[in-house]
Amino acid sequence: MASASYSLLPEITDHKRYFFEKLGLSERLLERCLGEALSAGGEFADLYFEAVTSTSLGMDEGIVKTASQGISVGCGIRVLSGERTGFAYTDDLSSDRLLKAARTAALIASGPQIERVQGFTETRTPQLYPVAGVSSDVEIAAKLKLIERADKAARDFDPRIVQVRASINDELRRILIAASDGTFASDTQPLARLNIFVIAKDEQNNMARGTSGGGGRVALDFFTGDKSPEHFAREAARTAILQLGAVAAPAGEMEVVLGPGWPGVLLHEAVGHGLEADFNRKKTSAFAGLIGQQVASSKVTVVDNGTMPGRRGSLNVDDEGNPTQETVLIENGILRGYLSDKLSSRLMKMPNTGSGRRESYQAIPMPRMTNTYMLNGEDQPEDILKSVKRGLYAVNFGGGSVDITNGKFVFTASEAYLIEDGKVTAPVKGATLIGNGPEALKYVSMVGNDLALDEGIGTCGKAGQSVPVGVGMPTVKLDRMTVGGTGR
């Protein structure tokens, strides 16, 4: 995994200055709003201010067809009373509108005020990513050049590439959180992603698709060197051409080997969501009540880590103002804990893991993953493949879904191969992996020493909210898994 080098400017890492100097906020106003929010008897209140500047450029058929730039500013105000949540938001940061929103959120509680606003204590955290601008004309021209290079590289890869779409999206998100428990935190979060989509067509009019992309909490110079537009374009084109010659995937129960990196999305969906504290507090997760019990093979250790520099899922602080951390979820097959936010931590009497995340100021926070991955094992990847008599080698995934209540999942493999007598042979198309997350991990028999993280493309949906995430894993062998396909 390549890493870019950053020079951080001290004068712009005092993140709260933007809100005080540009948007006219003050600590006195924040205290007044929190006081109003608690005026009806709430137990806890917080303010989440957000200012986002974003740009998006898209090229299709060699022509720039979409170009947009946006600015969003607002505040979400939350009040907690037991398990109840009162919430209101406004895109007008005048004192009158903020105080009105605070009074609206307060309506969830009733009775005399039982909590007073504590003095603020500012959260100091390491800087995990550069503070990058997104709006200058020079940068927009540079971004346009990136997608033009991607478009050309994909078309040059093979004459059977007949359609290319390339896009780049980036944003700079500034946040300020103030809460009645004294929490006071701010951050400036960059996010960039380059995407390539291609269609290949052969002489028999067979068609196949390929996608690739990458990014993270990075500046524009990330897309130089190994992570260039040409790199991602060639990968998308290679995948599409490969699919043109693929055979139908076999169907049935068989051994499955998952490749390193992006296949960790299966871990994210099949296991990660079930380990978020709110599902377990409500006892709707397949993992509810299982802390301390064996839930996977002893070879499996899974962590969630929001402290990795530059990664798409990383955060200096979560959206409740708590520093992120590395949390061990499953250790040698034993369930060790859940991902929690302030509400779940308080109600479940468990540590807060700094996992409170929200899509925007218009949404309430909830426990969410950051970068979720399985740790290295001791097996050589080539030995894992050699151990399989007949099975499937899934290198990359497309879409997938999971039922949190029982852990059942279905995933589509966008790049997969047959394994025959220990050798990787023909590419296959139409392969789906079907299983149950808690059960599937019990069949892990070999774990490679080649842990890789995804390229920086993950977006996770939950309860209508989307947030950027990262996934990863080493090469992993599962002795049993159901594969859906149309071949024999």
CSV table of C-alpha atoms in Angstrom, one decimal, residues 117-448:
chain,number,residue,atom,x,y,z
A,117,VAL,CA,-23.8,22.2,30.8
A,118,GLN,CA,-20.2,21.5,31.8
A,119,GLY,CA,-17.3,23.7,30.9
A,120,PHE,CA,-15.8,22.7,27.5
A,121,THR,CA,-12.6,20.7,27.3
A,122,GLU,CA,-11.1,20.7,23.9
A,123,THR,CA,-10.1,17.3,22.4
A,124,ARG,CA,-6.6,17.2,21.0
A,125,THR,CA,-5.8,14.5,18.5
A,126,PRO,CA,-3.1,13.4,16.1
A,127,GLN,CA,-3.5,14.7,12.5
A,128,LEU,CA,-4.1,11.6,10.3
A,129,TYR,CA,-4.6,13.4,7.0
A,130,PRO,CA,-3.6,16.5,5.1
A,131,VAL,CA,-5.8,19.6,5.2
A,132,ALA,CA,-6.4,20.1,1.4
A,133,GLY,CA,-8.4,22.7,-0.5
A,134,VAL,CA,-10.9,21.6,-3.1
A,135,SER,CA,-12.1,24.7,-4.9
A,136,SER,CA,-9.3,26.5,-6.7
A,137,ASP,CA,-9.4,26.8,-10.5
A,138,VAL,CA,-5.9,25.3,-10.7
A,139,GLU,CA,-7.0,22.2,-8.8
A,140,ILE,CA,-10.1,21.8,-11.0
A,141,ALA,CA,-7.9,21.8,-14.1
A,142,ALA,CA,-5.6,19.3,-12.5
A,143,LYS,CA,-8.6,17.0,-11.7
A,144,LEU,CA,-9.8,17.3,-15.2
A,145,LYS,CA,-6.4,16.2,-16.4
A,146,LEU,CA,-6.6,13.1,-14.2
A,147,ILE,CA,-9.8,11.8,-15.6
A,148,GLU,CA,-8.6,12.6,-19.2
A,149,ARG,CA,-5.6,10.4,-18.5
A,150,ALA,CA,-7.8,7.6,-17.1
A,151,ASP,CA,-10.1,7.7,-20.2
A,152,LYS,CA,-7.1,7.5,-22.6
A,153,ALA,CA,-5.4,4.7,-20.7
A,154,ALA,CA,-8.5,2.5,-20.6
A,155,ARG,CA,-9.1,3.0,-24.3
A,156,ASP,CA,-5.5,2.2,-25.1
A,157,PHE,CA,-5.5,-1.0,-23.1
A,158,ASP,CA,-7.4,-3.0,-25.7
A,159,PRO,CA,-9.5,-2.2,-28.8
A,160,ARG,CA,-12.4,-4.2,-27.3
A,161,ILE,CA,-12.9,-1.5,-24.7
A,162,VAL,CA,-15.9,0.3,-26.3
A,163,GLN,CA,-17.1,2.6,-23.5
A,164,VAL,CA,-15.3,4.4,-20.6
A,165,ARG,CA,-16.6,6.6,-17.8
A,166,ALA,CA,-14.2,8.3,-15.5
A,167,SER,CA,-15.0,10.6,-12.6
A,168,ILE,CA,-13.3,12.3,-9.6
A,169,ASN,CA,-15.1,13.4,-6.5
A,170,ASP,CA,-13.6,15.2,-3.6
A,171,GLU,CA,-14.7,17.2,-0.6
A,172,LEU,CA,-13.4,19.1,2.4
A,173,ARG,CA,-15.6,18.7,5.5
A,174,ARG,CA,-15.1,20.9,8.5
A,175,ILE,CA,-16.9,19.9,11.7
A,176,LEU,CA,-17.3,21.3,15.2
A,177,ILE,CA,-18.9,19.3,18.1
A,178,ALA,CA,-19.9,20.7,21.5
A,179,ALA,CA,-21.7,18.7,24.1
A,180,SER,CA,-23.2,19.1,27.5
A,181,ASP,CA,-20.7,16.7,29.0
A,182,GLY,CA,-17.9,19.1,28.2
A,183,THR,CA,-16.9,17.6,24.8
A,184,PHE,CA,-15.5,20.2,22.5
A,185,ALA,CA,-13.8,19.0,19.3
A,186,SER,CA,-13.2,20.1,15.7
A,187,ASP,CA,-11.7,18.6,12.6
A,188,THR,CA,-11.0,19.3,8.9
A,189,GLN,CA,-11.5,16.1,6.8
A,190,PRO,CA,-10.4,15.8,3.2
A,191,LEU,CA,-11.8,12.9,1.0
A,192,ALA,CA,-11.1,12.1,-2.6
A,193,ARG,CA,-12.0,9.2,-4.9
A,194,LEU,CA,-11.2,8.5,-8.6
A,195,ASN,CA,-13.5,6.0,-10.3
A,196,ILE,CA,-13.2,4.2,-13.7
A,197,PHE,CA,-16.0,2.2,-15.3
A,198,VAL,CA,-15.5,0.4,-18.7
A,199,ILE,CA,-17.5,-1.9,-21.0
A,200,ALA,CA,-15.8,-4.4,-23.3
A,201,LYS,CA,-17.3,-6.0,-26.3
A,202,ASP,CA,-16.0,-8.8,-28.5
A,203,GLU,CA,-16.7,-9.9,-32.1
A,204,GLN,CA,-19.6,-12.1,-31.0
A,205,ASN,CA,-21.2,-9.1,-29.3
A,206,ASN,CA,-20.5,-10.5,-25.8
A,207,MET,CA,-20.2,-7.7,-23.3
A,208,ALA,CA,-18.5,-7.4,-19.9
A,209,ARG,CA,-18.0,-4.6,-17.4
A,210,GLY,CA,-15.0,-3.6,-15.3
A,211,THR,CA,-14.6,-1.1,-12.5
A,212,SER,CA,-11.7,0.2,-10.5
A,213,GLY,CA,-10.8,3.2,-8.4
A,214,GLY,CA,-9.1,4.5,-5.4
A,215,GLY,CA,-8.5,7.4,-3.0
A,216,GLY,CA,-8.8,8.2,0.7
A,217,ARG,CA,-8.4,11.1,3.0
A,218,VAL,CA,-5.7,12.5,0.7
A,219,ALA,CA,-4.6,15.4,-1.3
A,220,LEU,CA,-4.4,15.5,-5.1
A,221,ASP,CA,-0.8,14.3,-5.1
A,222,PHE,CA,-2.1,10.9,-4.0
A,223,PHE,CA,-2.8,10.1,-7.7
A,224,THR,CA,0.8,10.3,-8.7
A,225,GLY,CA,3.2,7.4,-8.6
A,226,ASP,CA,1.7,3.9,-8.1
A,227,LYS,CA,-1.9,5.1,-7.7
A,228,SER,CA,-2.1,7.0,-11.0
A,229,PRO,CA,-5.2,7.3,-13.2
A,230,GLU,CA,-3.4,4.9,-15.6
A,231,HIS,CA,-3.1,2.3,-12.9
A,232,PHE,CA,-6.8,2.3,-12.1
A,233,ALA,CA,-7.9,2.6,-15.8
A,234,ARG,CA,-5.8,-0.5,-16.7
A,235,GLU,CA,-7.2,-2.4,-13.8
A,236,ALA,CA,-10.8,-1.7,-14.9
A,237,ALA,CA,-10.0,-2.6,-18.5
A,238,ARG,CA,-8.2,-5.8,-17.5
A,239,THR,CA,-11.2,-7.0,-15.5
A,240,ALA,CA,-13.6,-6.3,-18.3
A,241,ILE,CA,-11.4,-8.1,-20.9
A,242,LEU,CA,-11.0,-11.0,-18.5
A,243,GLN,CA,-14.7,-11.5,-18.2
A,244,LEU,CA,-15.2,-11.8,-21.9
A,245,GLY,CA,-13.4,-15.1,-21.8
A,246,ALA,CA,-14.8,-16.3,-18.5
A,247,VAL,CA,-16.7,-19.6,-18.2
A,248,ALA,CA,-19.9,-20.0,-16.2
A,249,ALA,CA,-19.3,-20.3,-12.4
A,250,PRO,CA,-19.9,-23.7,-10.8
A,251,ALA,CA,-22.7,-24.1,-8.3
A,252,GLY,CA,-22.8,-26.0,-5.0
A,253,GLU,CA,-20.9,-26.2,-1.7
A,254,MET,CA,-17.1,-26.1,-2.1
A,255,GLU,CA,-13.9,-24.7,-0.8
A,256,VAL,CA,-13.5,-21.0,-1.3
A,257,VAL,CA,-10.4,-18.9,-1.2
A,258,LEU,CA,-10.8,-15.1,-0.7
A,259,GLY,CA,-8.1,-12.9,-2.1
A,260,PRO,CA,-6.4,-10.1,-0.1
A,261,GLY,CA,-7.8,-6.5,0.0
A,262,TRP,CA,-11.2,-5.6,-1.2
A,263,PRO,CA,-12.7,-9.1,-0.5
A,264,GLY,CA,-12.7,-7.8,3.1
A,265,VAL,CA,-16.0,-6.2,2.2
A,266,LEU,CA,-17.5,-9.6,2.8
A,267,LEU,CA,-16.1,-9.4,6.4
A,268,HIS,CA,-17.5,-5.9,6.7
A,269,GLU,CA,-21.0,-6.9,5.7
A,270,ALA,CA,-21.3,-10.4,7.1
A,271,VAL,CA,-19.7,-9.7,10.5
A,272,GLY,CA,-19.0,-6.0,10.9
A,273,HIS,CA,-22.5,-4.7,11.0
A,274,GLY,CA,-23.5,-7.4,13.4
A,275,LEU,CA,-20.9,-6.1,15.8
A,276,GLU,CA,-22.2,-2.6,16.0
A,277,ALA,CA,-23.5,-1.9,19.5
A,278,ASP,CA,-27.0,-0.6,18.6
A,279,PHE,CA,-28.0,-3.8,17.0
A,280,ASN,CA,-26.8,-5.8,20.0
A,281,ARG,CA,-28.4,-3.4,22.5
A,282,LYS,CA,-31.7,-4.1,20.7
A,283,LYS,CA,-30.8,-7.8,20.5
A,284,THR,CA,-31.4,-7.8,16.7
A,285,SER,CA,-27.9,-9.0,15.9
A,286,ALA,CA,-26.8,-12.6,15.4
A,287,PHE,CA,-23.9,-11.7,17.8
A,288,ALA,CA,-26.1,-10.4,20.7
A,289,GLY,CA,-25.0,-11.7,24.1
A,290,LEU,CA,-22.0,-13.6,22.7
A,291,ILE,CA,-19.1,-11.6,24.1
A,292,GLY,CA,-16.5,-14.0,25.4
A,293,GLN,CA,-17.7,-16.8,23.3
A,294,GLN,CA,-16.2,-18.5,20.3
A,295,VAL,CA,-17.8,-17.1,17.1
A,296,ALA,CA,-15.1,-17.9,14.5
A,297,SER,CA,-12.2,-20.1,13.8
A,298,SER,CA,-9.2,-19.6,16.2
A,299,LYS,CA,-7.3,-18.3,13.2
A,300,VAL,CA,-9.6,-15.3,12.9
A,301,THR,CA,-8.8,-11.9,14.5
A,302,VAL,CA,-10.8,-8.9,13.3
A,303,VAL,CA,-10.2,-5.3,14.2
A,304,ASP,CA,-11.7,-1.9,13.4
A,305,ASN,CA,-9.2,0.9,13.3
A,306,GLY,CA,-10.0,4.5,12.7
A,307,THR,CA,-6.4,5.8,13.3
A,308,MET,CA,-4.7,4.8,10.0
A,309,PRO,CA,-3.2,7.8,8.3
A,310,GLY,CA,-4.8,8.8,5.0
A,311,ARG,CA,-7.3,5.9,4.9
A,312,ARG,CA,-10.8,6.4,3.6
A,313,GLY,CA,-12.4,5.3,6.8
A,314,SER,CA,-10.1,7.1,9.2
A,315,LEU,CA,-11.0,10.1,11.4
A,316,ASN,CA,-9.2,12.2,13.9
A,317,VAL,CA,-12.4,12.3,15.9
A,318,ASP,CA,-15.7,10.7,15.4
A,319,ASP,CA,-18.9,12.7,14.8
A,320,GLU,CA,-19.5,12.9,18.6
A,321,GLY,CA,-16.1,14.4,19.3
A,322,ASN,CA,-14.3,11.3,20.5
A,323,PRO,CA,-10.9,10.2,19.2
A,324,THR,CA,-11.1,7.1,17.1
A,325,GLN,CA,-9.1,4.0,18.1
A,326,GLU,CA,-8.2,0.5,17.2
A,327,THR,CA,-10.8,-1.9,18.6
A,328,VAL,CA,-10.4,-5.6,18.7
A,329,LEU,CA,-13.7,-7.2,17.8
A,330,ILE,CA,-12.8,-10.9,17.4
A,331,GLU,CA,-9.6,-12.2,18.8
A,332,ASN,CA,-8.5,-15.7,17.9
A,333,GLY,CA,-12.1,-16.6,17.2
A,334,ILE,CA,-13.4,-15.1,20.5
A,335,LEU,CA,-15.9,-12.2,20.4
A,336,ARG,CA,-14.3,-9.4,22.5
A,337,GLY,CA,-16.6,-6.4,22.0
A,338,TYR,CA,-18.8,-4.2,19.9
A,339,LEU,CA,-18.4,-0.8,18.2
A,340,SER,CA,-20.2,1.8,20.3
A,341,ASP,CA,-21.2,5.4,20.4
A,342,LYS,CA,-22.2,7.6,23.4
A,343,LEU,CA,-25.8,6.4,23.5
A,344,SER,CA,-24.9,2.7,23.3
A,345,SER,CA,-22.0,3.1,25.7
A,346,ARG,CA,-24.2,4.7,28.3
A,347,LEU,CA,-27.1,2.3,28.0
A,348,MET,CA,-25.0,-0.9,27.8
A,349,LYS,CA,-22.4,0.3,30.3
A,350,MET,CA,-19.6,-0.5,28.0
A,351,PRO,CA,-16.5,1.6,26.8
A,352,ASN,CA,-17.1,4.2,24.1
A,353,THR,CA,-15.0,3.1,21.1
A,354,GLY,CA,-15.2,6.4,19.2
A,355,SER,CA,-17.5,4.9,16.6
A,356,GLY,CA,-20.3,7.5,16.5
A,357,ARG,CA,-20.7,8.5,12.8
A,358,ARG,CA,-23.3,10.4,10.8
A,359,GLU,CA,-23.7,11.2,7.1
A,360,SER,CA,-24.3,14.9,7.7
A,361,TYR,CA,-25.6,17.5,10.1
A,362,GLN,CA,-29.1,16.4,9.0
A,363,ALA,CA,-28.7,12.9,10.6
A,364,ILE,CA,-28.2,11.5,14.1
A,365,PRO,CA,-25.0,9.6,14.9
A,366,MET,CA,-25.0,5.8,15.3
A,367,PRO,CA,-22.3,3.2,15.8
A,368,ARG,CA,-20.5,2.6,12.5
A,369,MET,CA,-17.3,0.9,11.2
A,370,THR,CA,-14.2,2.8,10.1
A,371,ASN,CA,-11.5,0.6,8.6
A,372,THR,CA,-12.4,-3.1,9.4
A,373,TYR,CA,-10.0,-5.9,8.5
A,374,MET,CA,-8.8,-9.3,9.5
A,375,LEU,CA,-5.2,-9.6,10.8
A,376,ASN,CA,-2.5,-11.7,9.1
A,377,GLY,CA,-2.1,-15.4,9.7
A,378,GLU,CA,1.0,-17.6,9.2
A,379,ASP,CA,0.1,-19.3,5.9
A,380,GLN,CA,1.8,-18.6,2.6
A,381,PRO,CA,-0.8,-17.6,0.0
A,382,GLU,CA,0.5,-20.1,-2.5
A,383,ASP,CA,0.2,-22.9,0.0
A,384,ILE,CA,-3.5,-21.9,0.6
A,385,LEU,CA,-4.2,-22.2,-3.1
A,386,LYS,CA,-2.3,-25.5,-3.4
A,387,SER,CA,-4.4,-27.0,-0.6
A,388,VAL,CA,-7.6,-26.8,-2.7
A,389,LYS,CA,-8.6,-29.8,-4.8
A,390,ARG,CA,-11.6,-28.1,-6.4
A,391,GLY,CA,-12.9,-24.7,-5.4
A,392,LEU,CA,-13.3,-21.0,-6.2
A,393,TYR,CA,-10.8,-18.2,-5.9
A,394,ALA,CA,-12.7,-14.9,-5.4
A,395,VAL,CA,-10.3,-12.0,-6.0
A,396,ASN,CA,-12.8,-9.1,-6.2
A,397,PHE,CA,-16.4,-8.4,-5.3
A,398,GLY,CA,-19.2,-6.3,-6.6
A,399,GLY,CA,-22.4,-5.8,-4.7
A,400,GLY,CA,-23.7,-7.7,-1.6
A,401,SER,CA,-26.2,-7.7,1.2
A,402,VAL,CA,-26.7,-9.1,4.6
A,403,ASP,CA,-29.5,-9.7,7.1
A,404,ILE,CA,-28.3,-8.4,10.4
A,405,THR,CA,-30.7,-10.5,12.4
A,406,ASN,CA,-29.4,-13.8,11.2
A,407,GLY,CA,-26.1,-13.0,9.5
A,408,LYS,CA,-27.1,-14.4,6.1
A,409,PHE,CA,-25.3,-12.8,3.2
A,410,VAL,CA,-25.2,-12.9,-0.6
A,411,PHE,CA,-22.2,-11.4,-2.5
A,412,THR,CA,-21.4,-11.2,-6.2
A,413,ALA,CA,-17.8,-11.9,-7.3
A,414,SER,CA,-16.7,-9.5,-10.0
A,415,GLU,CA,-13.4,-11.4,-10.5
A,416,ALA,CA,-13.1,-15.1,-9.7
A,417,TYR,CA,-11.3,-18.2,-10.9
A,418,LEU,CA,-11.6,-22.0,-10.7
A,419,ILE,CA,-9.1,-23.8,-8.5
A,420,GLU,CA,-8.4,-27.3,-9.8
A,421,ASP,CA,-5.8,-29.6,-8.2
A,422,GLY,CA,-4.2,-26.7,-6.4
A,423,LYS,CA,-3.9,-24.5,-9.5
A,424,VAL,CA,-5.7,-21.3,-10.5
A,425,THR,CA,-7.2,-22.0,-13.9
A,426,ALA,CA,-10.2,-20.5,-15.8
A,427,PRO,CA,-11.8,-17.2,-14.9
A,428,VAL,CA,-15.5,-17.5,-14.1
A,429,LYS,CA,-18.5,-15.2,-14.4
A,430,GLY,CA,-21.8,-15.1,-12.5
A,431,ALA,CA,-20.4,-16.4,-9.2
A,432,THR,CA,-22.2,-15.5,-6.0
A,433,LEU,CA,-21.2,-16.4,-2.5
A,434,ILE,CA,-24.0,-17.4,-0.1
A,435,GLY,CA,-23.6,-18.0,3.6
A,436,ASN,CA,-24.1,-17.0,7.2
A,437,GLY,CA,-21.5,-14.6,8.6
A,438,PRO,CA,-21.0,-16.2,12.1
A,439,GLU,CA,-21.1,-19.7,10.6
A,440,ALA,CA,-18.8,-18.9,7.6
A,441,LEU,CA,-16.0,-17.7,9.9
A,442,LYS,CA,-16.0,-21.0,11.7
A,443,TYR,CA,-14.9,-22.7,8.5
A,444,VAL,CA,-11.7,-20.6,8.1
A,445,SER,CA,-8.9,-23.1,8.0
A,446,MET,CA,-6.0,-21.1,6.6
A,447,VAL,CA,-5.1,-17.4,6.9
A,448,GLY,CA,-2.4,-15.8,4.7
